[in-house]
Short mmCIF file of C-alpha atoms and ligand atoms in Angstrom, two decimals:
data_model
loop_
_atom_site.label_atom_id
_atom_site.label_comp_id
_atom_site.label_asym_id
_atom_site.label_seq_id
_atom_site.Cartn_x
_atom_site.Cartn_y
_atom_site.Cartn_z
CA UNK D 1 -11.03 26.85 -10.79
CA UNK D 2 -10.89 25.45 -14.15
CA UNK D 3 -8.23 27.52 -15.70
CA UNK D 4 -5.68 27.07 -12.82
CA UNK D 5 -6.67 23.24 -13.44
CA UNK D 6 -6.19 23.30 -16.96
CA UNK D 7 -2.95 24.89 -17.09
CA UNK D 8 -1.96 22.42 -14.19
CA UNK D 9 -2.77 19.76 -16.20
CA UNK D 10 -1.36 20.79 -19.25
CA UNK D 11 2.41 21.03 -17.70
CA UNK D 12 2.23 17.53 -16.13
CA UNK D 13 5.04 15.00 -16.29
CA UNK D 14 4.57 11.67 -16.34
CA UNK D 15 6.56 8.12 -15.57
CA UNK D 16 5.72 5.66 -18.31
CA UNK D 17 5.54 1.87 -18.74
CA UNK D 18 2.79 -0.29 -17.08
CA UNK D 19 3.47 -2.50 -13.95
CA UNK D 20 6.77 -0.92 -13.64
CA UNK D 21 8.45 -0.35 -10.21
CA UNK D 22 8.33 3.17 -10.42
CA UNK D 23 9.71 6.09 -7.92
CA UNK D 24 9.41 9.28 -7.70
CA UNK D 25 9.91 12.23 -5.23
CA UNK D 26 9.01 15.77 -4.94
CA UNK D 27 11.81 17.30 -2.50
CA UNK D 28 15.06 15.67 -3.20
CA UNK D 29 16.46 13.25 -0.88
CA UNK D 30 12.72 12.50 0.09
CA UNK D 31 12.97 8.78 -1.07
CA UNK D 32 15.35 6.37 1.10
CA UNK D 33 17.56 4.16 -0.75
CA UNK D 34 18.67 0.54 -0.08
CA UNK D 35 15.58 -0.08 2.06
CA UNK D 36 11.83 0.97 2.29
CA UNK D 37 11.41 1.44 6.36
CA UNK D 38 14.65 3.22 7.72
CA UNK D 39 14.65 3.76 11.45
CA UNK D 40 14.03 7.22 10.51
CA UNK D 41 12.76 8.26 6.85
CA UNK D 42 14.46 11.14 5.18
CA UNK D 43 13.15 14.60 5.77
CA UNK D 44 10.93 13.52 8.74
CA UNK D 45 8.63 11.95 6.65
CA UNK D 46 6.52 8.90 7.80
CA UNK D 47 6.85 5.69 5.78
CA UNK D 48 3.56 3.61 5.00
CA UNK D 49 2.89 0.63 2.90
CA UNK D 50 -0.09 0.60 0.68
CA UNK D 51 -0.88 -3.21 -0.53
CA UNK D 52 -3.16 -3.74 -3.26
CA UNK D 53 -2.39 -7.66 -3.40
CA UNK D 54 -2.02 -10.32 -0.77
CA UNK D 55 1.74 -10.04 0.52
CA UNK D 56 2.29 -13.37 -1.08
CA UNK D 57 0.71 -13.34 -4.35
CA UNK D 58 2.97 -14.26 -7.17
CA UNK D 59 5.56 -11.47 -8.19
CA UNK D 60 3.62 -11.00 -11.15
CA UNK D 61 0.15 -10.40 -9.61
CA UNK D 62 1.70 -8.53 -6.76
CA UNK D 63 1.14 -4.79 -6.11
CA UNK D 64 2.35 -2.45 -3.45
CA UNK D 65 3.82 0.87 -2.85
CA UNK D 66 5.65 2.52 -0.20
CA UNK D 67 4.82 6.14 0.85
CA UNK D 68 6.59 8.71 2.21
CA UNK D 69 4.38 11.07 3.80
CA UNK D 70 4.12 13.98 6.16
CA UNK D 71 1.43 12.61 8.56
CA UNK D 72 0.30 8.48 8.68
CA UNK D 73 -2.85 7.94 6.98
CA UNK D 74 -3.63 6.12 10.58
CA UNK D 75 -3.90 9.49 12.14
CA UNK D 76 -7.66 10.04 11.82
CA UNK D 77 -10.99 10.07 13.83
CA UNK D 78 -13.22 7.50 13.42
CA UNK D 79 -15.28 7.05 10.26
CA UNK D 80 -18.87 7.51 10.34
CA UNK D 81 -21.63 6.34 7.91
CA UNK D 82 -22.79 8.65 5.16
CA UNK D 83 -25.57 8.65 2.56
CA UNK D 84 -24.61 6.31 -0.32
CA UNK D 85 -26.44 8.57 -3.03
CA UNK D 86 -26.74 6.90 -5.84
CA UNK D 87 -23.90 4.41 -5.45
CA UNK D 88 -24.96 0.77 -5.04
CA UNK D 89 -22.46 -2.12 -4.66
CA UNK D 90 -22.39 -6.19 -5.48
CA UNK D 91 -24.28 -8.38 -4.42
CA UNK D 92 -26.79 -7.00 -6.61
CA UNK D 93 -30.00 -8.27 -4.86
CA UNK D 94 -32.51 -5.14 -5.08
CA UNK D 95 -33.89 -6.35 -8.58
CA UNK D 96 -33.82 -9.80 -10.42
CA UNK D 97 -31.28 -10.04 -13.38
CA UNK D 98 -33.01 -9.10 -16.77
CA UNK D 99 -32.55 -11.09 -20.16
CA UNK D 100 -33.86 -8.45 -22.25
CA UNK D 101 -31.60 -6.18 -24.29
CA UNK D 102 -31.48 -2.31 -22.68
CA UNK D 103 -30.47 0.94 -23.74
CA UNK D 104 -29.99 3.97 -22.29
CA UNK D 105 -29.53 7.85 -23.00
CA UNK D 106 -26.88 9.99 -21.08
CA UNK D 107 -27.58 10.92 -17.68
CA UNK D 108 -29.82 13.79 -17.02
CA UNK D 109 -27.68 17.14 -15.91
CA UNK D 110 -26.91 16.77 -12.12
CA UNK D 111 -28.13 19.98 -9.93
CA UNK D 112 -25.71 22.63 -9.45
CA UNK D 113 -22.51 22.00 -7.23
CA UNK D 114 -22.53 18.22 -8.30
CA UNK D 115 -18.85 16.96 -7.91
CA UNK D 116 -17.43 13.77 -8.98
CA UNK D 117 -18.27 11.71 -6.17
CA UNK D 118 -21.82 13.16 -5.70
CA UNK D 119 -22.21 12.63 -9.30
CA UNK D 120 -21.73 8.76 -9.28
CA UNK D 121 -24.68 6.95 -10.18
CA UNK D 122 -24.52 2.98 -10.51
CA UNK D 123 -26.02 1.33 -13.16
CA UNK D 124 -25.77 -2.48 -12.55
CA UNK D 125 -23.32 -5.09 -11.76
CA UNK D 126 -22.36 -8.67 -10.72
CA UNK D 127 -20.12 -10.39 -8.19
CA UNK D 128 -19.76 -9.53 -4.73
CA UNK D 129 -17.40 -6.78 -3.38
CA UNK D 130 -16.85 -8.59 0.06
CA UNK D 131 -15.16 -11.37 -2.03
CA UNK D 132 -13.49 -9.30 -4.14
CA UNK D 133 -15.37 -10.97 -7.18
CA UNK D 134 -17.18 -8.95 -10.16
CA UNK D 135 -17.53 -5.44 -10.98
CA UNK D 136 -20.07 -2.36 -11.42
CA UNK D 137 -20.72 0.13 -13.63
CA UNK D 138 -21.12 3.66 -12.66
CA UNK D 139 -21.90 6.69 -14.55
CA UNK D 140 -20.94 10.18 -13.44
CA UNK D 141 -22.14 13.72 -14.21
CA UNK D 142 -20.25 16.64 -12.41
CA UNK D 143 -20.28 20.50 -12.62
CA UNK D 144 -18.39 20.92 -9.43
CA UNK D 145 -14.72 20.09 -8.27
CA UNK D 146 -14.21 18.06 -4.94
CA UNK D 147 -13.11 20.80 -2.65
CA UNK D 148 -11.48 19.72 0.83
CA UNK D 149 -12.75 16.28 0.49
CA UNK D 150 -11.07 13.20 -1.27
CA UNK D 151 -12.49 9.92 -2.20
CA UNK D 152 -11.07 6.17 -1.70
CA UNK D 153 -12.72 2.87 -2.58
CA UNK D 154 -11.80 0.03 -0.63
CA UNK D 155 -14.07 -2.11 -2.78
CA UNK D 156 -12.04 -2.01 -5.93
CA UNK D 157 -10.03 -0.08 -8.68
CA UNK D 158 -12.19 2.44 -10.81
CA UNK D 159 -11.29 2.72 -14.45
CA UNK D 160 -12.66 6.14 -15.44
CA UNK D 161 -13.98 6.81 -19.01
CA UNK D 162 -14.50 10.49 -19.67
CA UNK D 163 -16.94 10.94 -22.26
CA UNK D 164 -17.07 14.80 -21.74
CA UNK D 165 -15.21 17.19 -19.99
CA UNK D 166 -11.60 16.42 -19.14
CA UNK D 167 -10.59 15.55 -15.64
CA UNK D 168 -7.74 16.58 -13.09
CA UNK D 169 -7.11 13.56 -10.87
CA UNK D 170 -5.19 14.81 -7.45
CA UNK D 171 -4.21 11.32 -6.02
CA UNK D 172 -1.97 10.52 -3.05
CA UNK D 173 0.80 9.51 -5.84
CA UNK D 174 0.58 12.75 -7.67
CA UNK D 175 -1.45 14.46 -10.63
CA UNK D 176 -3.04 12.79 -13.44
CA UNK D 177 -5.34 14.39 -16.32
CA UNK D 178 -7.76 12.56 -18.60
CA UNK D 179 -10.31 13.66 -21.10
CA UNK D 180 -12.58 11.79 -23.40
CA UNK D 181 -10.31 9.54 -25.34
CA UNK D 182 -8.15 8.76 -22.69
CA UNK D 183 -8.79 6.36 -19.69
CA UNK D 184 -7.49 6.96 -15.96
CA UNK D 185 -7.35 3.86 -13.37
CA UNK D 186 -7.42 4.77 -9.65
CA UNK D 187 -6.01 1.77 -8.04
CA UNK D 188 -7.92 0.24 -4.82
CA UNK D 189 -7.50 2.24 -1.86
CA UNK D 190 -5.69 5.23 -3.36
CA UNK D 191 -7.31 8.51 -2.10
CA UNK D 192 -8.00 11.12 -4.97
CA UNK D 193 -10.21 14.20 -5.61
CA UNK D 194 -11.49 15.20 -8.85
CA UNK D 195 -11.63 18.90 -10.78
CA UNK D 196 -12.92 19.64 -13.82
CA UNK D 197 -11.05 20.84 -16.69
CA UNK D 198 -13.77 22.58 -18.90
CA UNK D 199 -15.44 25.40 -17.68
CA UNK D 200 -17.69 25.90 -14.78
CA UNK D 201 -20.95 26.92 -15.98
CA UNK D 202 -20.52 24.80 -19.18
CA UNK D 203 -21.92 21.47 -20.11
CA UNK D 204 -21.40 18.98 -16.85
CA UNK D 205 -18.18 16.58 -17.39
CA UNK D 206 -19.64 13.26 -18.05
CA UNK D 207 -18.18 9.63 -18.45
CA UNK D 208 -18.49 6.18 -17.16
CA UNK D 209 -16.45 4.01 -14.35
CA UNK D 210 -15.99 0.36 -14.12
CA UNK D 211 -15.56 -0.63 -10.50
CA UNK D 212 -13.47 -3.67 -10.45
CA UNK D 213 -13.83 -5.89 -7.45
CA UNK D 214 -11.48 -8.62 -8.82
CA UNK D 215 -7.91 -8.91 -9.70
CA UNK D 216 -6.32 -5.74 -10.76
CA UNK D 217 -6.51 -4.53 -14.50
CA UNK D 218 -3.45 -6.05 -16.27
CA UNK D 219 -1.97 -6.40 -20.15
CA UNK D 220 -3.92 -9.23 -21.81
CA UNK D 221 -1.30 -11.60 -23.03
CA UNK D 222 -0.58 -11.61 -26.93
CA UNK D 223 0.01 -15.09 -27.95
CA UNK D 224 0.31 -15.61 -31.48
CA UNK D 225 0.35 -11.83 -31.99
CA UNK D 226 3.96 -11.76 -30.92
CA UNK D 227 5.55 -9.39 -28.65
CA UNK D 228 3.70 -6.05 -29.88
CA UNK D 229 0.33 -4.95 -30.26
CA UNK D 230 -2.61 -3.92 -28.78
CA UNK D 231 -2.16 -1.42 -25.96
CA UNK D 232 1.73 -0.87 -25.75
CA UNK D 233 3.02 -0.72 -21.91
CA UNK D 234 4.99 2.09 -22.64
CA UNK D 235 1.83 4.16 -23.51
CA UNK D 236 0.93 3.79 -20.15
CA UNK D 237 1.65 6.90 -17.84
CA UNK D 238 1.95 7.42 -13.98
CA UNK D 239 2.04 10.33 -12.01
CA UNK D 240 5.19 11.67 -10.41
CA UNK D 241 5.25 12.57 -6.58
CA UNK D 242 3.16 16.09 -5.87
CA UNK D 243 1.93 16.77 -2.22
CA UNK D 244 -0.06 19.14 -0.70
CA UNK D 245 0.91 20.57 2.60
CA UNK D 246 -2.37 21.80 3.85
CA UNK D 247 -3.50 21.70 7.14
CA UNK D 248 -7.45 22.54 7.21
CA UNK D 249 -10.02 20.14 7.56
CA UNK D 250 -10.42 17.63 4.60
CA UNK D 251 -12.99 15.13 4.36
CA UNK D 252 -11.99 11.65 3.60
CA UNK D 253 -14.68 9.43 2.19
CA UNK D 254 -14.33 5.91 1.86
CA UNK D 255 -16.15 3.29 -0.19
CA UNK D 256 -16.32 0.11 2.45
CA UNK D 257 -18.10 -2.84 1.30
CA UNK D 258 -20.70 -0.90 -0.37
CA UNK D 259 -21.35 1.88 1.99
CA UNK D 260 -19.93 5.42 2.02
CA UNK D 261 -17.93 6.44 5.49
CA UNK D 262 -16.53 9.90 6.10
CA UNK D 263 -14.00 10.90 8.57
CA UNK D 264 -12.64 14.38 8.62
CA UNK D 265 -8.79 14.88 8.73
CA UNK D 266 -7.22 18.01 10.30
CA UNK D 267 -4.95 17.99 7.10
CA UNK D 268 -4.98 17.05 3.29
CA UNK D 269 -4.26 13.36 3.05
CA UNK D 270 -2.50 14.15 -0.47
CA UNK D 271 0.39 14.85 1.80
CA UNK D 272 3.04 12.04 -0.05
CA UNK D 273 6.16 13.63 -0.71
CA UNK D 274 8.07 10.57 -2.27
CA UNK D 275 6.80 6.99 -3.30
CA UNK D 276 7.86 3.67 -5.12
CA UNK D 277 6.01 1.06 -6.08
CA UNK D 278 3.76 -1.02 -8.26
CA UNK D 279 0.26 0.00 -6.89
CA UNK D 280 0.04 3.26 -9.22
CA UNK D 281 -2.36 5.01 -10.60
CA UNK D 282 -2.16 5.68 -14.78
CA UNK D 283 -3.77 6.88 -17.89
CA UNK D 284 -3.96 5.75 -21.17
CA UNK D 285 -4.65 7.53 -24.44
CA UNK D 286 -7.01 5.03 -26.63
CA UNK D 287 -5.98 6.75 -29.75
CA UNK D 288 -2.77 4.83 -29.31
CA UNK D 289 -4.14 1.65 -29.28
CA UNK D 290 -2.70 -0.67 -32.08
CA UNK D 291 -5.93 -2.27 -33.45
CA UNK D 292 -5.43 -5.68 -34.74
CA UNK D 293 -7.77 -7.07 -37.41
CA UNK D 294 -8.42 -9.47 -40.51
CA UNK D 295 -6.79 -9.07 -43.72
CA UNK D 296 -8.49 -11.84 -45.44
CA UNK D 297 -12.03 -12.60 -44.67
CA UNK D 298 -14.15 -12.93 -41.41
CA UNK D 299 -13.05 -10.31 -38.59
CA UNK D 300 -12.15 -11.54 -35.23
CA UNK D 301 -14.16 -11.67 -32.06
CA UNK D 302 -13.78 -8.56 -30.25
CA UNK D 303 -11.50 -9.93 -27.63
CA UNK D 304 -8.76 -8.59 -30.46
CA UNK D 305 -9.69 -5.14 -29.12
CA UNK D 306 -9.15 -6.15 -25.32
CA UNK D 307 -7.10 -2.98 -23.59
CA UNK D 308 -6.97 -4.22 -20.17
CA UNK D 309 -8.33 -7.37 -18.53
CA UNK D 310 -8.80 -8.61 -15.24
CA UNK D 311 -7.90 -12.25 -15.01
CA UNK D 312 -9.75 -14.92 -12.79
CA UNK D 313 -8.56 -17.93 -11.44
CA UNK D 314 -9.81 -19.78 -14.83
CA UNK D 315 -6.83 -19.11 -17.27
CA UNK D 316 -8.79 -16.99 -20.41
CA UNK D 317 -11.67 -16.23 -18.34
CA UNK D 318 -11.96 -12.66 -17.65
CA UNK D 319 -13.56 -10.97 -14.51
CA UNK D 320 -14.20 -8.27 -16.61
CA UNK D 321 -12.33 -6.92 -19.69
CA UNK D 322 -12.03 -3.35 -21.15
CA UNK D 323 -12.49 -3.44 -24.91
CA UNK D 324 -11.95 -0.54 -26.84
CA UNK D 325 -13.68 0.02 -30.84
CA UNK D 326 -11.06 2.20 -32.39
CA UNK D 327 -10.87 3.91 -35.95
CA UNK D 328 -9.71 1.18 -37.77
CA UNK D 329 -9.60 -0.23 -41.53
CA UNK D 330 -12.12 -2.89 -42.90
CA UNK D 331 -10.96 -4.91 -45.78
CA UNK D 332 -12.67 -8.31 -45.34
CA UNK D 333 -13.26 -9.95 -48.64
CA UNK D 334 -16.90 -11.75 -48.88
CA UNK D 335 -17.18 -10.76 -45.33
CA UNK D 336 -20.18 -9.22 -43.54
CA UNK D 337 -17.97 -6.37 -42.01
CA UNK D 338 -20.03 -4.97 -39.12
CA UNK D 339 -20.28 -7.19 -35.74
CA UNK D 340 -22.06 -10.71 -36.20
CA UNK D 341 -25.02 -11.46 -34.73
CA UNK D 342 -24.41 -13.45 -31.61
CA UNK D 343 -25.16 -14.67 -28.41
CA UNK D 344 -22.59 -14.81 -25.92
CA UNK D 345 -22.32 -15.99 -22.39
CA UNK D 346 -20.20 -13.21 -21.48
CA UNK D 347 -22.12 -9.94 -20.70
CA UNK D 348 -21.34 -6.72 -22.51
CA UNK D 349 -22.25 -3.39 -21.55
CA UNK D 350 -20.90 -0.67 -24.43
CA UNK D 351 -20.58 2.86 -24.34
CA UNK D 352 -19.96 5.34 -26.53
CA UNK D 353 -17.16 8.19 -26.01
CA UNK D 354 -17.77 9.91 -29.45
CA UNK D 355 -19.18 9.46 -32.86
CA UNK D 356 -21.05 6.61 -33.95
CA UNK D 357 -20.62 2.64 -33.78
CA UNK D 358 -20.78 0.88 -36.95
CA UNK D 359 -23.37 -1.70 -35.71
CA UNK D 360 -25.87 0.73 -34.58
CA UNK D 361 -27.11 3.22 -37.14
CA UNK D 362 -28.99 5.23 -34.57
CA UNK D 363 -29.95 5.70 -31.02
CA UNK D 364 -26.81 4.76 -29.40
CA UNK D 365 -25.19 7.58 -28.52
CA UNK D 366 -22.29 9.25 -26.94
CA UNK D 367 -22.70 9.26 -23.42
CA UNK D 368 -25.57 6.37 -23.38
CA UNK D 369 -25.02 2.40 -23.09
CA UNK D 370 -26.55 -0.71 -23.86
CA UNK D 371 -26.09 -3.83 -22.01
CA UNK D 372 -26.49 -7.30 -23.66
CA UNK D 373 -26.83 -9.68 -20.90
CA UNK D 374 -25.39 -13.45 -20.85
CA UNK D 375 -27.05 -15.41 -24.10
CA UNK D 376 -29.29 -12.58 -24.95
CA UNK D 377 -29.28 -12.27 -28.91
CA UNK D 378 -27.98 -9.21 -30.50
CA UNK D 379 -26.02 -7.79 -33.30
CA UNK D 380 -26.49 -5.03 -36.01
CA UNK D 381 -29.64 -3.44 -36.34
CA UNK D 382 -31.98 -3.56 -39.58
CA UNK D 383 -30.78 -0.57 -41.52
CA UNK D 384 -26.91 -1.63 -40.55
CA UNK D 385 -27.83 -5.33 -41.85
CA UNK D 386 -29.23 -4.20 -44.93
CA UNK D 387 -26.32 -1.54 -45.71
CA UNK D 388 -23.68 -4.02 -45.06
CA UNK D 389 -25.26 -7.19 -46.91
CA UNK D 390 -25.36 -4.86 -50.25
CA UNK D 391 -22.04 -2.75 -49.42
CA UNK D 392 -19.28 -3.17 -52.16
CA UNK D 393 -16.17 -4.28 -50.44
CA UNK D 394 -13.71 -1.80 -51.07
CA UNK D 395 -11.26 -0.86 -48.51
CA UNK D 396 -13.04 1.28 -45.77
CA UNK D 397 -12.04 3.25 -42.89
CA UNK D 398 -14.15 3.21 -39.59
CA UNK D 399 -13.01 6.65 -38.21
CA UNK D 400 -16.30 8.50 -36.97
CA UNK D 401 -16.39 7.11 -33.33
CA UNK D 402 -14.55 5.61 -30.21
CA UNK D 403 -16.71 2.99 -28.49
CA UNK D 404 -15.90 0.71 -25.36
CA UNK D 405 -17.26 -2.28 -23.76
CA UNK D 406 -16.99 -3.89 -20.68
CA UNK D 407 -17.15 -7.44 -20.95
CA UNK D 408 -17.82 -9.67 -17.68
CA UNK D 409 -18.14 -13.18 -17.05
CA UNK D 410 -21.07 -12.95 -14.87
CA UNK D 411 -24.77 -11.95 -15.79
CA UNK D 412 -25.23 -7.76 -14.71
CA UNK D 413 -28.20 -7.12 -12.64
CA UNK D 414 -28.97 -3.43 -13.28
CA UNK D 415 -30.17 -1.43 -10.34
CA UNK D 416 -33.75 -0.36 -9.96
CA UNK D 417 -32.84 3.27 -10.54
CA UNK D 418 -31.45 2.33 -13.83
CA UNK D 419 -34.16 -0.48 -14.57
CA UNK D 420 -36.59 2.13 -14.35
CA UNK D 421 -34.70 5.41 -15.27
CA UNK D 422 -36.52 8.06 -17.16
CA UNK D 423 -33.45 7.77 -19.59
CA UNK D 424 -33.74 4.00 -20.45
CA UNK D 425 -35.01 3.89 -23.93
CA UNK D 426 -38.51 1.97 -24.44
CA UNK D 427 -38.60 0.03 -27.43
CA UNK D 428 -35.16 -0.66 -28.02
CA UNK D 429 -36.29 -3.94 -29.37
CA UNK D 430 -37.53 -2.24 -32.30
CA UNK D 431 -34.09 -2.00 -33.58
CA UNK D 432 -34.07 -5.47 -35.00
CA UNK D 433 -37.90 -5.06 -36.19
CA UNK D 434 -38.26 -5.93 -39.80
CA UNK D 435 -35.34 -8.18 -40.37
CA UNK D 436 -36.88 -9.71 -43.47
CA UNK D 437 -37.15 -13.42 -44.23
CA UNK D 438 -34.78 -13.82 -47.22
CA UNK D 439 -34.60 -17.65 -47.23
CA UNK D 440 -35.48 -19.65 -50.45
CA UNK D 441 -35.14 -23.47 -50.36
FE1 FE2 K 1 -21.81 -8.16 -28.47
#
């Protein structure tokens, strides 16, 4: 399937823009005009609204799409419980929150035949999915396509960050592809399945997922930066309508309040022939991020690298931010240029997509991750501190890595499987060992 999936991915077309009222039809005439729910929808299709926000939320936050499909989603048998595998959901009560700094190596390779859904493994999170607050951090490792089954998450939207191997995402609203250096977002409730773009039998596809239970990710306000900068709305790509007219049993797996439920439809539910709306999946290429930094001294707080933010009820306080550390120039004069030592009321999970990160000389590897919880002290390791304190401050390009952060307002509780994992690094504290005393009164 990989070769076919790759060809499909290379030929994809997209709609551009963030938060647009998009519309698309795979068959001319499938989309009704002038109304959403005509007495008889065109071409014998069923009209169905999918709401991602309450009907009455302000227009800026309102998310909904109208889908015109071969069968209504309602035509299905009862859902029954399925095993949750390595997926866990907030509230995370199986272990106590840990103030220690933690760092992991990549997930071990999965068993043969592991698809994206089966390969999801929860590291931790916060909040409460039933209250639509907080977030979870998952990793995935997969070596098989999802075949005749689709997934939908009622608990939150999924921000997928591939680290190794490209993904073809077949969603109700159409197809997207995302590889390392790109991110894909699947909105709450949208059904999708994942095919792998890189050869079967090769290295498994791997990556990270932020499951955001809270308000949908939005672009951050820019304040004094002005009308341009950071992620540009026009660089976000939504799919065009594409449908499957497949009359064979398809399993629909629904994550609902922390548990997986399954029902077998007698047809593919990816049967949306036309749609319009704002509740749409999208992809974004992180290499298009417009990195803004200091041209005098010091460097801004890392919030300047925010790609997407999930706002809370308190202005400026995010449920979760998605932040990228992309290639950039460092030119600060009389400035310690790597990230400074800090203790932060927000909690930080960092991952690495490729290369190296400028605050950690070693040990932080692609596919791995680190967790610096609320108020835990962290910053450059000893080697980085020594090097950066003595470096000649000529303009320097940081271009050998792509790191990201999920930064959240609440402490992150690691799952027991993460806190006790074989791939948890023992002795992470040692990277700050040997920071010499230099004080002289
Ligand atoms: Fe930090």
